[in-house]
Amino acid sequence: MGKKALITGASGMDGSNLARFLLKKGYKVYGIERRVSCDSGNCRHNRLSDIENEIEIFIGDIRDYNRMFEIINKVKPDELYHLAALSQVGISFKNEFEIIDSNIKGTVNLLHILKNILPECKFFHASSSEQFGKVLKSPQNENTPFNPVSPYAIGKVACFFNVKMYRNAYNLFTCNSITFNHECEHRPTQFVTRKITHAVAKIYHGLQDKLYLGNLDARRDWGYSPDYCRAFYLMLQQNKPDDYVIATGETHSVREFCKIAFNKVGLNYKDYVEVDPKFYRPAEVNVLTGDYSKAKKVLGWEPKVKFEELISKMVDYDLELVGKENV
Ligand code: G4F
């Protein structure tokens, strides 16, 4: 019988990409999702529609210890991929307590349950390059000190060290990816990449006039979600648990992203993009660049999709999506 994987945040961007990947590897895949309503064009359930008959979804909230206990005890997974989190950095400034409740408590709930009832289960946690914050060294690798500046990043640092503590103190097989920004066609429009590509499609189809953004000079290391999900899987296939930077090694500004995305449809971003200070953050991370050489050496992992191809895929998808909606 194939292995069993349980994914928290299964209907999110990474969750759905990982579920698809693990099914192809022959896993029996179970997911946990919080029941929430869906907004049009961004429906969480849409991301799983092609595989909905192949996976089993449990409704549950990672904050709810008893419910998590019940699900883990029932599934008894070989691998648990913990992807559920409040993941919007900007929003976290207004939601400090949800970061503590969901991101930190949710992670500790899962680790505590595994320690008590399923210590042989391998555990993956998606940590974040936001933990490097106001970077102290560039590029960032596994030895770069964290210097977080947002409630989200501070919460992820707490999760990171909890994952490490359960590995060292209780001998659990727990891993963190220090995941740099990663996107795909199913990224919610609250994140800057999809906000841009969706707007490009709407402007192209004559449905929108302007695109209002915040800091155009922020620089990020943007990769492709399916590539990163492959790395998550590889981490749990090693003999020893460890933490790995997952990145592309390239950094680009939001402005460059706009330029290429608008160029794809023959438009100049300068005619459409305007800065609205309401999208500025109280504290900003200006630049992130990942050094993924450890993942390359140990996991044999490398990103396949780089910046321009990522933008092309997202713009093409949104052109088709908005085109269909417009019929
Ligand atoms: O797309 P973003 O919101 O992603 P951010 O904050 O870098 O976080 C993402 O990547 C992290 C990994 O490093 C994850 F941990 C996290 O969960 C998430 O997936 O913003 C990217 C940059 C920021 O500098 C932001 O200030 O784009 C800038 N930006 C400029 N205008 C904007 C906007 N961001 C958003 N969301 N919306 C804007 O209008």
Coordinates of C-alpha atoms and ligand atoms in Angstrom, one line a residue:
M1 CA 0.0 0.0 0.0
G2 CA 1.2 3.5 -0.8
K3 CA 2.1 6.0 1.9
K4 CA -0.4 8.3 3.5
A5 CA 0.1 12.0 3.5
L6 CA -2.0 14.6 5.4
I7 CA -1.9 18.2 4.3
T8 CA -3.1 21.2 6.3
G9 CA -4.2 24.1 4.1
A10 CA -4.9 21.5 1.4
S11 CA -7.1 23.8 -0.6
G12 CA -4.5 26.6 -0.7
M13 CA -2.1 27.3 -3.5
D14 CA 0.7 25.1 -2.2
G15 CA -1.7 22.5 -0.7
S16 CA -3.4 21.8 -3.9
N17 CA -0.1 21.7 -5.9
L18 CA 1.4 19.3 -3.3
A19 CA -1.7 17.1 -3.3
R20 CA -1.5 16.7 -7.0
F21 CA 2.2 15.9 -6.8
L22 CA 1.8 13.3 -4.1
L23 CA -1.1 11.6 -5.9
K24 CA 1.2 11.1 -8.9
K25 CA 3.8 9.6 -6.5
G26 CA 1.1 7.0 -5.5
Y27 CA 0.3 8.5 -2.1
K28 CA -3.1 8.3 -0.5
V29 CA -3.7 12.0 0.2
Y30 CA -5.8 13.5 3.0
G31 CA -6.4 17.2 3.4
I32 CA -7.5 19.5 6.2
E33 CA -9.3 22.7 5.4
R34 CA -11.1 25.3 7.3
R35 CA -14.6 25.8 5.8
V36 CA -14.7 29.3 4.4
S37 CA -16.8 30.9 1.7
C38 CA -15.1 31.5 -1.6
D39 CA -14.8 34.8 -3.5
S40 CA -15.3 34.7 -7.3
G41 CA -12.2 33.8 -9.4
N42 CA -10.3 32.8 -6.3
C43 CA -12.4 30.0 -4.9
R44 CA -10.4 27.7 -2.7
H45 CA -12.4 24.6 -3.9
N46 CA -11.6 25.4 -7.5
R47 CA -8.0 24.6 -6.8
L48 CA -8.9 21.0 -5.9
S49 CA -11.7 20.5 -8.5
D50 CA -9.6 18.3 -10.8
I51 CA -8.6 15.9 -8.0
E52 CA -11.6 16.2 -5.6
N53 CA -12.5 12.5 -6.1
E54 CA -9.0 11.3 -5.4
I55 CA -8.4 13.0 -2.0
E56 CA -10.2 12.9 1.3
I57 CA -10.9 16.3 2.9
F58 CA -11.5 16.8 6.6
I59 CA -13.0 20.0 7.8
G60 CA -11.1 21.3 10.8
D61 CA -9.2 24.3 12.2
I62 CA -5.6 23.9 13.3
R63 CA -6.4 26.0 16.4
D64 CA -8.7 23.2 17.6
Y65 CA -6.4 20.7 19.4
N66 CA -9.1 18.0 19.8
R67 CA -10.2 18.1 16.2
M68 CA -6.6 17.9 15.0
F69 CA -6.1 14.9 17.4
E70 CA -9.2 13.2 16.0
I71 CA -8.1 13.6 12.4
I72 CA -4.4 12.6 12.9
N73 CA -5.5 9.6 15.0
K74 CA -7.9 8.5 12.3
V75 CA -5.6 9.0 9.3
K76 CA -2.4 8.0 10.9
P77 CA -0.3 9.6 8.2
D78 CA 3.2 8.6 7.3
E79 CA 3.9 12.3 6.4
L80 CA 2.2 15.4 7.6
Y81 CA 2.7 18.6 5.5
H82 CA 1.8 21.7 7.6
L83 CA 1.0 24.5 5.1
A84 CA -2.0 26.1 6.8
A85 CA -1.3 29.6 8.1
L86 CA -2.4 33.2 7.9
S87 CA 0.1 34.0 5.1
Q88 CA -0.5 37.6 4.2
V89 CA 2.3 39.7 5.6
G90 CA 0.5 43.1 5.2
I91 CA -2.7 41.8 6.9
S92 CA -0.7 40.4 9.8
F93 CA 0.0 43.9 11.1
K94 CA -3.8 44.2 11.8
N95 CA -4.1 40.6 13.1
E96 CA -1.3 39.9 15.6
F97 CA -3.5 37.8 17.7
E98 CA -4.6 35.5 14.8
I99 CA -0.9 35.0 14.1
I100 CA -0.4 33.7 17.7
D101 CA -3.6 31.7 17.6
S102 CA -3.4 30.1 14.2
N103 CA 0.2 30.1 13.1
I104 CA 2.0 29.5 16.4
K105 CA -0.6 27.6 18.4
G106 CA -1.7 25.6 15.3
T107 CA 1.8 24.5 14.6
V108 CA 2.5 23.6 18.3
N109 CA -0.8 21.7 18.4
L110 CA 0.3 19.4 15.5
L111 CA 3.8 18.8 16.9
H112 CA 2.4 18.1 20.4
I113 CA -0.1 15.6 18.9
L114 CA 2.6 13.8 16.9
K115 CA 4.9 13.6 19.9
N116 CA 2.1 12.0 21.9
I117 CA 0.4 9.6 19.5
L118 CA 2.4 9.3 16.2
P119 CA 6.1 10.0 16.8
E120 CA 7.1 8.1 13.6
C121 CA 5.2 10.5 11.3
K122 CA 7.5 12.8 9.4
F123 CA 6.5 16.5 9.7
F124 CA 7.1 19.3 7.2
H125 CA 6.5 23.0 8.1
A126 CA 6.6 25.9 5.6
S127 CA 8.7 28.5 7.2
S128 CA 9.4 31.8 5.4
S129 CA 12.1 34.0 4.0
E130 CA 10.2 36.9 5.7
Q131 CA 12.0 35.6 8.8
F132 CA 15.2 37.3 7.4
G133 CA 13.3 40.6 7.5
K134 CA 15.7 43.5 7.4
V135 CA 18.4 41.3 6.0
L136 CA 21.7 41.1 7.9
K137 CA 23.5 39.3 5.0
S138 CA 22.9 38.6 1.3
P139 CA 22.1 36.2 -0.2
Q140 CA 20.4 34.4 2.7
N141 CA 21.1 30.8 3.5
E142 CA 20.3 28.5 6.5
N143 CA 23.0 30.2 8.6
T144 CA 21.8 33.8 8.1
P145 CA 20.4 35.2 11.3
F146 CA 16.7 36.1 11.4
N147 CA 15.7 39.7 11.8
P148 CA 11.9 39.7 11.4
V149 CA 9.9 42.9 11.1
S150 CA 6.2 41.9 10.9
P151 CA 3.9 39.9 13.2
Y152 CA 3.7 37.3 10.4
A153 CA 7.5 36.9 10.3
I154 CA 7.9 36.9 14.1
G155 CA 5.2 34.1 14.3
K156 CA 7.1 32.1 11.6
V157 CA 10.3 32.4 13.6
A158 CA 8.5 31.0 16.6
C159 CA 7.1 28.1 14.5
F160 CA 10.6 27.5 13.0
F161 CA 12.2 27.1 16.4
N162 CA 9.3 24.9 17.7
V163 CA 9.8 22.6 14.7
K164 CA 13.5 22.4 15.5
M165 CA 13.0 21.9 19.2
Y166 CA 10.7 18.9 18.6
R167 CA 13.4 17.5 16.4
N168 CA 16.2 18.0 18.9
A169 CA 14.4 17.4 22.2
Y170 CA 12.0 14.6 21.2
N171 CA 13.8 13.1 18.2
L172 CA 10.9 13.7 15.8
F173 CA 11.5 13.8 12.1
T174 CA 10.6 17.5 11.6
C175 CA 11.8 19.8 8.8
N176 CA 11.4 23.5 7.9
S177 CA 11.6 24.9 4.5
I178 CA 12.7 28.5 4.6
T179 CA 10.6 29.3 1.6
F180 CA 11.1 32.4 -0.5
N181 CA 8.2 33.9 -2.4
H182 CA 6.5 31.4 -4.7
E183 CA 3.6 31.9 -6.9
C184 CA 1.5 30.2 -9.6
E185 CA -1.6 30.7 -11.6
H186 CA -3.8 30.0 -8.6
R187 CA -2.2 32.5 -6.2
P188 CA -4.8 34.6 -4.5
T189 CA -5.1 38.2 -5.8
Q190 CA -4.2 39.6 -2.4
F191 CA -0.5 38.9 -3.2
V192 CA 1.3 41.3 -5.5
T193 CA 2.1 39.0 -8.4
R194 CA -1.4 37.8 -9.0
K195 CA -2.8 41.2 -8.3
I196 CA -0.6 42.5 -11.2
T197 CA -1.3 39.6 -13.6
H198 CA -5.0 39.7 -13.0
A199 CA -5.1 43.5 -13.5
V200 CA -3.1 43.2 -16.7
A201 CA -5.7 40.8 -18.0
K202 CA -8.6 43.1 -17.0
I203 CA -6.9 46.2 -18.4
Y204 CA -6.2 44.3 -21.6
H205 CA -9.9 43.3 -21.9
G206 CA -11.0 46.8 -21.2
L207 CA -12.5 46.0 -17.7
Q208 CA -10.1 48.1 -15.6
D209 CA -8.3 51.4 -16.0
K210 CA -5.6 51.5 -13.4
L211 CA -3.7 49.3 -11.0
Y212 CA -2.9 50.7 -7.6
L213 CA 0.1 49.2 -5.8
G214 CA 2.3 50.0 -2.8
N215 CA 6.1 49.8 -2.8
L216 CA 7.3 49.2 -6.4
D217 CA 10.9 49.0 -5.3
A218 CA 10.5 46.0 -3.0
R219 CA 12.7 43.2 -4.4
R220 CA 11.8 39.5 -4.0
D221 CA 13.2 36.1 -5.0
W222 CA 10.1 34.7 -6.8
G223 CA 9.8 31.0 -7.7
Y224 CA 7.0 28.7 -8.9
S225 CA 4.9 26.9 -6.4
P226 CA 4.9 23.4 -8.0
D227 CA 8.7 23.5 -8.0
Y228 CA 8.7 24.3 -4.3
C229 CA 6.2 21.5 -3.5
R230 CA 8.6 19.1 -5.0
A231 CA 11.3 20.3 -2.6
F232 CA 8.9 19.9 0.4
Y233 CA 8.4 16.3 -0.6
L234 CA 12.1 15.7 -1.0
M235 CA 12.9 17.0 2.5
L236 CA 10.8 14.2 4.0
Q237 CA 12.5 11.5 1.9
Q238 CA 16.0 12.1 3.4
N239 CA 17.6 9.9 6.1
K240 CA 17.9 12.9 8.4
P241 CA 15.5 15.8 9.1
D242 CA 16.8 19.3 8.5
D243 CA 15.9 22.8 7.4
Y244 CA 16.5 24.1 3.8
V245 CA 16.3 27.4 2.0
I246 CA 14.1 27.0 -1.1
A247 CA 14.6 29.9 -3.6
T248 CA 15.7 30.7 -7.1
G249 CA 18.7 32.8 -6.3
E250 CA 17.4 35.7 -8.4
T251 CA 15.9 38.9 -7.1
H252 CA 13.6 41.3 -9.0
S253 CA 11.6 44.4 -8.1
V254 CA 7.8 44.7 -8.1
R255 CA 8.4 47.3 -10.8
E256 CA 10.2 44.8 -13.0
F257 CA 7.4 42.3 -12.5
C258 CA 4.9 45.0 -13.7
K259 CA 7.1 45.9 -16.7
I260 CA 7.3 42.3 -18.0
A261 CA 3.7 41.5 -17.2
F262 CA 2.3 44.6 -19.1
N263 CA 4.8 44.1 -21.9
K264 CA 3.4 40.6 -22.5
V265 CA 0.2 42.2 -23.8
G266 CA 1.9 45.1 -25.6
L267 CA 1.3 47.7 -22.9
N268 CA 3.6 50.0 -20.9
Y269 CA 3.1 49.7 -17.1
K270 CA 3.8 53.4 -16.6
D271 CA 0.5 54.2 -18.3
Y272 CA -1.5 52.1 -15.8
V273 CA 0.3 51.6 -12.5
E274 CA -0.1 54.1 -9.8
V275 CA 1.2 54.1 -6.2
D276 CA -1.3 54.3 -3.4
P277 CA 0.3 54.7 0.0
K278 CA -2.5 52.7 1.5
F279 CA -0.7 49.6 0.3
Y280 CA 2.5 50.5 2.1
R281 CA 3.3 48.4 5.1
P282 CA 4.1 49.8 8.6
A283 CA 7.5 48.0 8.3
E284 CA 8.8 46.7 4.9
V285 CA 11.2 44.0 3.9
N286 CA 13.1 45.7 1.0
V287 CA 15.0 42.9 -0.5
L288 CA 15.3 39.1 -0.3
T289 CA 17.6 36.7 -2.2
G290 CA 17.9 33.1 -1.4
D291 CA 21.0 30.8 -1.6
Y292 CA 19.5 27.3 -2.2
S293 CA 22.9 25.6 -2.5
K294 CA 22.2 23.2 0.4
A295 CA 18.9 22.1 -1.2
K296 CA 20.7 21.6 -4.5
K297 CA 23.5 19.5 -2.8
V298 CA 21.5 17.4 -0.4
L299 CA 18.1 17.1 -2.0
G300 CA 19.3 17.4 -5.6
W301 CA 16.6 20.1 -6.0
E302 CA 16.7 23.0 -8.4
P303 CA 13.9 25.4 -9.5
K304 CA 12.8 24.7 -13.0
V305 CA 10.6 27.9 -13.6
K306 CA 12.3 31.2 -13.3
F307 CA 11.0 34.8 -13.2
E308 CA 10.0 35.5 -16.8
E309 CA 8.4 32.1 -17.4
L310 CA 6.5 32.5 -14.1
I311 CA 5.1 35.8 -15.3
S312 CA 4.2 34.4 -18.7
K313 CA 2.3 31.5 -17.2
M314 CA 0.4 33.8 -14.8
V315 CA -0.5 36.4 -17.4
D316 CA -1.6 33.7 -20.0
Y317 CA -3.8 32.1 -17.3
D318 CA -5.4 35.4 -16.3
L319 CA -5.9 36.4 -19.9
E320 CA -7.9 33.3 -20.5
L321 CA -9.8 33.4 -17.2
V322 CA -10.8 37.1 -17.6
G323 CA -11.6 36.5 -21.3
K324 CA -14.0 33.6 -20.3
E325 CA -15.6 35.7 -17.5
N326 CA -16.2 38.5 -20.0
V327 CA -18.2 36.3 -22.5
Ligands
G4F1 O1 3.1 39.5 -2.6 P1 3.4 40.0 -1.3 O2 2.2 40.3 -0.5 O3 4.3 38.9 -0.6 P2 5.2 38.9 0.7 O4 4.8 39.9 1.7 O5 6.6 39.0 0.2 O6 5.0 37.5 1.4 C1 4.9 36.3 0.6 O7 6.1 35.6 0.6 C2 6.6 35.2 1.9 C3 8.0 34.5 1.6 O8 9.0 35.5 1.7 C4 5.6 34.3 2.5 F1 6.1 33.8 3.7 C5 4.3 35.0 2.7 O9 3.4 34.1 3.3 C6 3.8 35.4 1.3 O10 3.6 34.3 0.5 O11 4.3 41.3 -1.3 C7 5.5 41.3 -2.0 C8 6.1 42.7 -2.0 C9 6.1 43.4 -0.7 O12 7.3 44.0 -0.5 C10 5.0 44.4 -0.8 O13 5.1 45.5 0.0 O14 5.2 43.5 -2.9 C11 5.0 44.7 -2.2 N1 3.8 45.3 -2.8 C12 3.7 46.4 -3.5 N2 2.4 46.7 -3.7 C13 2.5 44.8 -2.6 C14 1.7 45.7 -3.2 N3 2.1 43.7 -2.0 C15 0.8 43.4 -2.0 N4 0.3 42.3 -1.4 N5 -0.1 44.3 -2.6 C16 0.3 45.5 -3.2 O15 -0.5 46.2 -3.7

